Amino acid sequence: MKTRIITAIVLIAVFVPLVAIGGLPFQILIAVVAAGAAYELLHIAHDPKPGYYLYAILGIFIVGSVLFSHKELTDVNYIVLYLIVLLTCGIFDKNIDFPRLSYYFTSGTLVAVGLRMVYYMRLNLGLDYVLLLAFATLGADSFAYFVGRAIGKHKLNPRLSPKKTIEGSIGGIVLGGALAVAYGVLAHMSLLMVSLCIISFVLSTTGQIGDLSFSSIKRSFQIKDYSHIFPGHGGILDRFDSIIFNAMVLGFLLNYIPH
């Protein structure tokens, strides 16, 4: 527990100022996160291990999608090109069967789209949107933990996360959503109240889906953590899985609701 607390303090001390400052410091941070996420997606794969060249392909795709796309979400042209490259690799690399190719494509696209939206929000929509995302996502996760510890009795999904409960999940959705709405109101965000409520409660729900989705990936490779970059916390994708997933969801929502 002491290690987890120390690591959490260090992460907050490093990440929060860089996100708040924005500009070049934030761009460097997001590039490092993107590269680290690409490494972890391939690092957990085994039997067979991916070829070293795939680290370059996945890294270029994710980092390039985040930094060089000209749209809110990752440009479809990048995704199509990435798919073509993977399919070509599958022809010449005997270790890339269709299930493995599908994993490389799906996981890489998920991370690229999510991180791209975080990048776009901070540089184009402002810090408030990143904080709204964080409050809805991390708030729901924290409240789900405490409510589950207090009154949780019914398992949510023992296969993927034995400790999560239905009661905790509901508590996280309600309280995490309420926290995000409160932030949006206090920060005087330009969102319509109905839009703020929709975004907040959708994100407090889908953040849990994101967490379980990334857990499902780990279970399929029978590993506990994506890496051990952060002592006591695992890797980049262990800490930011829900944020990445929810950023993708928020990007989708902003295309269809008034803001």
mmCIF file of C-alpha atoms in Angstrom:
data_model
loop_
_atom_site.group_PDB
_atom_site.id
_atom_site.type_symbol
_atom_site.label_atom_id
_atom_site.label_comp_id
_atom_site.label_asym_id
_atom_site.label_seq_id
_atom_site.Cartn_x
_atom_site.Cartn_y
_atom_site.Cartn_z
ATOM 1 C CA MET A 1 0.000 0.000 0.000
ATOM 2 C CA LYS A 2 2.854 2.404 0.824
ATOM 3 C CA THR A 3 4.364 1.841 -2.623
ATOM 4 C CA ARG A 4 0.995 2.474 -4.308
ATOM 5 C CA ILE A 5 0.520 5.737 -2.408
ATOM 6 C CA ILE A 6 4.025 7.006 -3.191
ATOM 7 C CA THR A 7 3.643 6.136 -6.867
ATOM 8 C CA ALA A 8 0.232 7.824 -6.993
ATOM 9 C CA ILE A 9 1.669 11.016 -5.499
ATOM 10 C CA VAL A 10 4.513 11.034 -8.024
ATOM 11 C CA LEU A 11 2.100 10.440 -10.922
ATOM 12 C CA ILE A 12 -0.120 13.299 -9.785
ATOM 13 C CA ALA A 13 2.897 15.585 -9.322
ATOM 14 C CA VAL A 14 4.097 14.845 -12.878
ATOM 15 C CA PHE A 15 0.899 14.452 -14.897
ATOM 16 C CA VAL A 16 -1.337 17.174 -13.452
ATOM 17 C CA PRO A 17 1.041 20.125 -14.051
ATOM 18 C CA LEU A 18 1.873 18.974 -17.600
ATOM 19 C CA VAL A 19 -1.799 18.554 -18.485
ATOM 20 C CA ALA A 20 -2.627 21.908 -16.908
ATOM 21 C CA ILE A 21 0.185 23.738 -18.734
ATOM 22 C CA GLY A 22 -0.770 22.275 -22.105
ATOM 23 C CA GLY A 23 1.226 23.193 -25.193
ATOM 24 C CA LEU A 24 4.539 21.477 -25.868
ATOM 25 C CA PRO A 25 4.930 19.907 -22.379
ATOM 26 C CA PHE A 26 1.548 18.216 -22.784
ATOM 27 C CA GLN A 27 2.381 17.125 -26.336
ATOM 28 C CA ILE A 28 5.570 15.472 -25.103
ATOM 29 C CA LEU A 29 3.647 13.779 -22.289
ATOM 30 C CA ILE A 30 0.959 12.389 -24.591
ATOM 31 C CA ALA A 31 3.595 11.154 -27.055
ATOM 32 C CA VAL A 32 5.388 9.286 -24.255
ATOM 33 C CA VAL A 33 2.094 7.797 -23.047
ATOM 34 C CA ALA A 34 1.183 6.755 -26.608
ATOM 35 C CA ALA A 35 4.555 5.084 -27.166
ATOM 36 C CA GLY A 36 4.359 3.340 -23.794
ATOM 37 C CA ALA A 37 0.835 2.095 -24.517
ATOM 38 C CA ALA A 38 1.958 0.686 -27.878
ATOM 39 C CA TYR A 39 4.799 -1.147 -26.156
ATOM 40 C CA GLU A 40 2.489 -2.622 -23.518
ATOM 41 C CA LEU A 41 -0.055 -3.892 -26.048
ATOM 42 C CA LEU A 42 2.666 -5.970 -27.692
ATOM 43 C CA HIS A 43 4.605 -6.724 -24.511
ATOM 44 C CA ILE A 44 1.748 -8.801 -23.067
ATOM 45 C CA ALA A 45 1.367 -10.906 -26.232
ATOM 46 C CA HIS A 46 3.057 -14.278 -26.158
ATOM 47 C CA ASP A 47 2.898 -17.753 -27.712
ATOM 48 C CA PRO A 48 4.101 -16.498 -30.121
ATOM 49 C CA LYS A 49 5.744 -13.218 -29.245
ATOM 50 C CA PRO A 50 5.258 -10.447 -31.825
ATOM 51 C CA GLY A 51 8.135 -9.615 -34.136
ATOM 52 C CA TYR A 52 10.194 -6.578 -33.213
ATOM 53 C CA TYR A 53 9.115 -4.794 -36.383
ATOM 54 C CA LEU A 54 5.555 -4.721 -35.048
ATOM 55 C CA TYR A 55 6.642 -2.413 -32.220
ATOM 56 C CA ALA A 56 7.628 0.142 -34.840
ATOM 57 C CA ILE A 57 4.407 -0.314 -36.817
ATOM 58 C CA LEU A 58 2.105 -0.043 -33.801
ATOM 59 C CA GLY A 59 4.130 2.789 -32.273
ATOM 60 C CA ILE A 60 4.079 4.844 -35.463
ATOM 61 C CA PHE A 61 0.348 4.243 -35.869
ATOM 62 C CA ILE A 62 -0.635 5.250 -32.324
ATOM 63 C CA VAL A 63 1.775 8.179 -31.924
ATOM 64 C CA GLY A 64 1.076 9.390 -35.460
ATOM 65 C CA SER A 65 -2.690 9.126 -34.996
ATOM 66 C CA VAL A 66 -2.506 11.142 -31.792
ATOM 67 C CA LEU A 67 -0.180 13.916 -32.917
ATOM 68 C CA PHE A 68 -0.771 14.284 -36.637
ATOM 69 C CA SER A 69 -4.470 13.689 -37.273
ATOM 70 C CA HIS A 70 -6.404 16.782 -38.316
ATOM 71 C CA LYS A 71 -9.736 15.671 -36.875
ATOM 72 C CA GLU A 72 -11.260 15.154 -33.439
ATOM 73 C CA LEU A 73 -11.030 11.400 -33.690
ATOM 74 C CA THR A 74 -8.270 9.503 -35.442
ATOM 75 C CA ASP A 75 -8.463 10.060 -39.185
ATOM 76 C CA VAL A 76 -10.013 7.043 -40.916
ATOM 77 C CA ASN A 77 -7.190 7.182 -43.468
ATOM 78 C CA TYR A 78 -4.675 6.292 -40.740
ATOM 79 C CA ILE A 79 -6.859 3.373 -39.644
ATOM 80 C CA VAL A 80 -7.271 2.053 -43.187
ATOM 81 C CA LEU A 81 -3.527 2.300 -43.813
ATOM 82 C CA TYR A 82 -2.815 0.527 -40.516
ATOM 83 C CA LEU A 83 -5.202 -2.296 -41.468
ATOM 84 C CA ILE A 84 -3.586 -2.698 -44.892
ATOM 85 C CA VAL A 85 -0.119 -2.886 -43.316
ATOM 86 C CA LEU A 86 -1.261 -5.495 -40.769
ATOM 87 C CA LEU A 87 -2.947 -7.621 -43.417
ATOM 88 C CA THR A 88 0.245 -7.508 -45.469
ATOM 89 C CA CYS A 89 2.284 -8.546 -42.431
ATOM 90 C CA GLY A 90 -0.126 -11.429 -41.883
ATOM 91 C CA ILE A 91 0.728 -12.784 -45.324
ATOM 92 C CA PHE A 92 4.473 -12.912 -44.723
ATOM 93 C CA ASP A 93 4.668 -13.489 -40.936
ATOM 94 C CA LYS A 94 3.593 -17.014 -39.988
ATOM 95 C CA ASN A 95 3.104 -15.918 -36.369
ATOM 96 C CA ILE A 96 0.266 -13.552 -37.268
ATOM 97 C CA ASP A 97 -2.889 -15.602 -37.612
ATOM 98 C CA PHE A 98 -6.263 -13.891 -37.917
ATOM 99 C CA PRO A 99 -7.062 -13.788 -34.158
ATOM 100 C CA ARG A 100 -3.690 -12.205 -33.458
ATOM 101 C CA LEU A 101 -4.081 -9.776 -36.361
ATOM 102 C CA SER A 102 -7.522 -8.849 -35.008
ATOM 103 C CA TYR A 103 -5.986 -8.147 -31.597
ATOM 104 C CA TYR A 104 -3.290 -5.894 -33.046
ATOM 105 C CA PHE A 105 -5.865 -3.974 -35.060
ATOM 106 C CA THR A 106 -8.587 -3.641 -32.424
ATOM 107 C CA SER A 107 -6.370 -2.800 -29.453
ATOM 108 C CA GLY A 108 -4.191 -0.419 -31.468
ATOM 109 C CA THR A 109 -7.192 1.431 -32.867
ATOM 110 C CA LEU A 110 -8.840 1.662 -29.445
ATOM 111 C CA VAL A 111 -5.776 3.236 -27.846
ATOM 112 C CA ALA A 112 -5.095 5.526 -30.819
ATOM 113 C CA VAL A 113 -8.648 6.874 -30.935
ATOM 114 C CA GLY A 114 -8.840 7.376 -27.162
ATOM 115 C CA LEU A 115 -5.511 9.160 -26.804
ATOM 116 C CA ARG A 116 -6.213 11.256 -29.897
ATOM 117 C CA MET A 117 -9.373 12.569 -28.250
ATOM 118 C CA VAL A 118 -7.527 13.434 -25.029
ATOM 119 C CA TYR A 119 -4.973 15.325 -27.125
ATOM 120 C CA TYR A 120 -7.650 17.109 -29.154
ATOM 121 C CA MET A 121 -9.672 18.118 -26.106
ATOM 122 C CA ARG A 122 -6.740 19.639 -24.246
ATOM 123 C CA LEU A 123 -5.413 21.637 -27.210
ATOM 124 C CA ASN A 124 -8.702 22.617 -28.853
ATOM 125 C CA LEU A 125 -11.528 22.449 -26.311
ATOM 126 C CA GLY A 126 -9.638 23.385 -23.192
ATOM 127 C CA LEU A 127 -8.658 21.934 -19.830
ATOM 128 C CA ASP A 128 -12.261 21.808 -18.564
ATOM 129 C CA TYR A 129 -13.165 18.974 -20.917
ATOM 130 C CA VAL A 130 -10.182 16.903 -19.791
ATOM 131 C CA LEU A 131 -11.125 17.503 -16.147
ATOM 132 C CA LEU A 132 -14.760 16.632 -16.835
ATOM 133 C CA LEU A 133 -13.567 13.374 -18.386
ATOM 134 C CA ALA A 134 -11.338 12.707 -15.369
ATOM 135 C CA PHE A 135 -14.004 13.486 -12.763
ATOM 136 C CA ALA A 136 -16.627 11.294 -14.453
ATOM 137 C CA THR A 137 -14.233 8.402 -15.063
ATOM 138 C CA LEU A 138 -12.020 8.383 -11.978
ATOM 139 C CA GLY A 139 -14.882 9.509 -9.764
ATOM 140 C CA ALA A 140 -17.006 6.566 -10.859
ATOM 141 C CA ASP A 141 -14.091 4.185 -10.335
ATOM 142 C CA SER A 142 -13.372 5.503 -6.838
ATOM 143 C CA PHE A 143 -17.002 5.589 -5.715
ATOM 144 C CA ALA A 144 -17.571 2.091 -7.118
ATOM 145 C CA TYR A 145 -14.686 0.857 -4.982
ATOM 146 C CA PHE A 146 -15.893 2.444 -1.750
ATOM 147 C CA VAL A 147 -19.574 1.627 -2.246
ATOM 148 C CA GLY A 148 -18.648 -1.928 -3.170
ATOM 149 C CA ARG A 149 -16.529 -2.269 -0.045
ATOM 150 C CA ALA A 150 -19.365 -0.897 2.093
ATOM 151 C CA ILE A 151 -22.465 -2.663 0.777
ATOM 152 C CA GLY A 152 -21.398 -4.801 -2.200
ATOM 153 C CA LYS A 153 -22.770 -8.359 -2.169
ATOM 154 C CA HIS A 154 -23.460 -9.368 -5.753
ATOM 155 C CA LYS A 155 -20.522 -9.912 -8.114
ATOM 156 C CA LEU A 156 -20.587 -7.835 -11.290
ATOM 157 C CA ASN A 157 -18.321 -9.996 -13.441
ATOM 158 C CA PRO A 158 -16.265 -12.596 -11.528
ATOM 159 C CA ARG A 159 -14.557 -13.775 -14.725
ATOM 160 C CA LEU A 160 -12.914 -10.419 -15.404
ATOM 161 C CA SER A 161 -12.888 -8.666 -12.040
ATOM 162 C CA PRO A 162 -13.713 -10.783 -8.972
ATOM 163 C CA LYS A 163 -13.838 -7.812 -6.591
ATOM 164 C CA LYS A 164 -16.304 -5.602 -8.500
ATOM 165 C CA THR A 165 -19.917 -5.705 -7.380
ATOM 166 C CA ILE A 166 -23.231 -4.639 -8.881
ATOM 167 C CA GLU A 167 -23.895 -2.364 -5.910
ATOM 168 C CA GLY A 168 -20.502 -0.721 -6.340
ATOM 169 C CA SER A 169 -21.083 -0.281 -10.052
ATOM 170 C CA ILE A 170 -24.422 1.456 -9.500
ATOM 171 C CA GLY A 171 -22.920 3.650 -6.786
ATOM 172 C CA GLY A 172 -20.067 4.595 -9.101
ATOM 173 C CA ILE A 173 -22.437 5.521 -11.919
ATOM 174 C CA VAL A 174 -24.666 7.696 -9.734
ATOM 175 C CA LEU A 175 -22.011 9.392 -7.600
ATOM 176 C CA GLY A 176 -19.381 9.654 -10.334
ATOM 177 C CA GLY A 177 -21.923 11.167 -12.702
ATOM 178 C CA ALA A 178 -23.081 13.597 -10.031
ATOM 179 C CA LEU A 179 -19.484 14.628 -9.307
ATOM 180 C CA ALA A 180 -18.860 15.358 -12.985
ATOM 181 C CA VAL A 181 -22.084 17.397 -13.245
ATOM 182 C CA ALA A 182 -21.068 19.362 -10.156
ATOM 183 C CA TYR A 183 -17.678 20.115 -11.683
ATOM 184 C CA GLY A 184 -19.228 21.234 -14.960
ATOM 185 C CA VAL A 185 -21.574 23.614 -13.122
ATOM 186 C CA LEU A 186 -18.908 25.031 -10.808
ATOM 187 C CA ALA A 187 -16.486 25.473 -13.716
ATOM 188 C CA HIS A 188 -19.191 27.302 -15.713
ATOM 189 C CA MET A 189 -18.660 25.067 -18.721
ATOM 190 C CA SER A 190 -20.443 26.219 -21.860
ATOM 191 C CA LEU A 191 -22.323 22.923 -22.163
ATOM 192 C CA LEU A 192 -26.099 22.908 -21.979
ATOM 193 C CA MET A 193 -27.267 21.415 -18.680
ATOM 194 C CA VAL A 194 -28.928 18.474 -20.395
ATOM 195 C CA SER A 195 -25.766 17.818 -22.413
ATOM 196 C CA LEU A 196 -23.630 18.020 -19.284
ATOM 197 C CA CYS A 197 -25.851 15.483 -17.533
ATOM 198 C CA ILE A 198 -25.866 13.111 -20.500
ATOM 199 C CA ILE A 199 -22.091 13.252 -20.864
ATOM 200 C CA SER A 200 -21.445 12.859 -17.135
ATOM 201 C CA PHE A 201 -23.670 9.859 -16.531
ATOM 202 C CA VAL A 202 -22.770 8.136 -19.800
ATOM 203 C CA LEU A 203 -19.065 8.469 -18.991
ATOM 204 C CA SER A 204 -19.533 7.229 -15.410
ATOM 205 C CA THR A 205 -21.140 4.135 -16.961
ATOM 206 C CA THR A 206 -18.872 3.502 -19.939
ATOM 207 C CA GLY A 207 -15.722 4.013 -17.879
ATOM 208 C CA GLN A 208 -16.541 0.740 -16.147
ATOM 209 C CA ILE A 209 -17.033 -0.918 -19.525
ATOM 210 C CA GLY A 210 -13.606 0.343 -20.543
ATOM 211 C CA ASP A 211 -12.012 -1.006 -17.385
ATOM 212 C CA LEU A 212 -13.539 -4.444 -17.933
ATOM 213 C CA SER A 213 -12.628 -4.383 -21.631
ATOM 214 C CA PHE A 214 -8.954 -3.830 -20.895
ATOM 215 C CA SER A 215 -9.170 -6.460 -18.141
ATOM 216 C CA SER A 216 -10.563 -8.872 -20.712
ATOM 217 C CA ILE A 217 -7.491 -8.311 -22.881
ATOM 218 C CA LYS A 218 -5.220 -9.099 -19.937
ATOM 219 C CA ARG A 219 -7.168 -12.221 -19.034
ATOM 220 C CA SER A 220 -6.929 -13.501 -22.599
ATOM 221 C CA PHE A 221 -3.129 -13.403 -22.252
ATOM 222 C CA GLN A 222 -3.279 -14.622 -18.637
ATOM 223 C CA ILE A 223 -1.345 -11.707 -17.162
ATOM 224 C CA LYS A 224 -2.102 -9.438 -14.204
ATOM 225 C CA ASP A 225 -0.601 -6.139 -15.371
ATOM 226 C CA TYR A 226 0.303 -4.649 -18.747
ATOM 227 C CA SER A 227 3.743 -3.771 -17.388
ATOM 228 C CA HIS A 228 5.418 -2.666 -14.160
ATOM 229 C CA ILE A 229 6.335 0.889 -15.123
ATOM 230 C CA PHE A 230 4.464 2.295 -12.124
ATOM 231 C CA PRO A 231 5.346 0.346 -8.944
ATOM 232 C CA GLY A 232 2.211 -0.893 -7.249
ATOM 233 C CA HIS A 233 0.010 0.293 -10.106
ATOM 234 C CA GLY A 234 1.130 -1.745 -13.111
ATOM 235 C CA GLY A 235 1.525 -0.069 -16.475
ATOM 236 C CA ILE A 236 0.178 2.849 -18.459
ATOM 237 C CA LEU A 237 -2.827 0.866 -19.660
ATOM 238 C CA ASP A 238 -3.552 -0.358 -16.126
ATOM 239 C CA ARG A 239 -3.821 3.227 -14.890
ATOM 240 C CA PHE A 240 -5.376 4.966 -17.886
ATOM 241 C CA ASP A 241 -7.533 2.241 -19.442
ATOM 242 C CA SER A 242 -10.867 3.819 -18.491
ATOM 243 C CA ILE A 243 -9.683 7.316 -19.425
ATOM 244 C CA ILE A 244 -8.601 6.112 -22.882
ATOM 245 C CA PHE A 245 -11.891 4.284 -23.456
ATOM 246 C CA ASN A 246 -14.005 7.162 -22.155
ATOM 247 C CA ALA A 247 -12.150 9.754 -24.213
ATOM 248 C CA MET A 248 -13.233 7.792 -27.275
ATOM 249 C CA VAL A 249 -16.826 7.784 -25.989
ATOM 250 C CA LEU A 250 -16.710 11.519 -25.256
ATOM 251 C CA GLY A 251 -15.452 12.221 -28.758
ATOM 252 C CA PHE A 252 -18.416 10.307 -30.127
ATOM 253 C CA LEU A 253 -20.902 12.127 -27.857
ATOM 254 C CA LEU A 254 -19.605 15.572 -28.782
ATOM 255 C CA ASN A 255 -20.372 14.826 -32.411
ATOM 256 C CA TYR A 256 -24.060 14.275 -31.684
ATOM 257 C CA ILE A 257 -25.134 16.423 -28.741
ATOM 258 C CA PRO A 258 -25.180 20.236 -28.494
ATOM 259 C CA HIS A 259 -22.179 21.777 -26.763
#
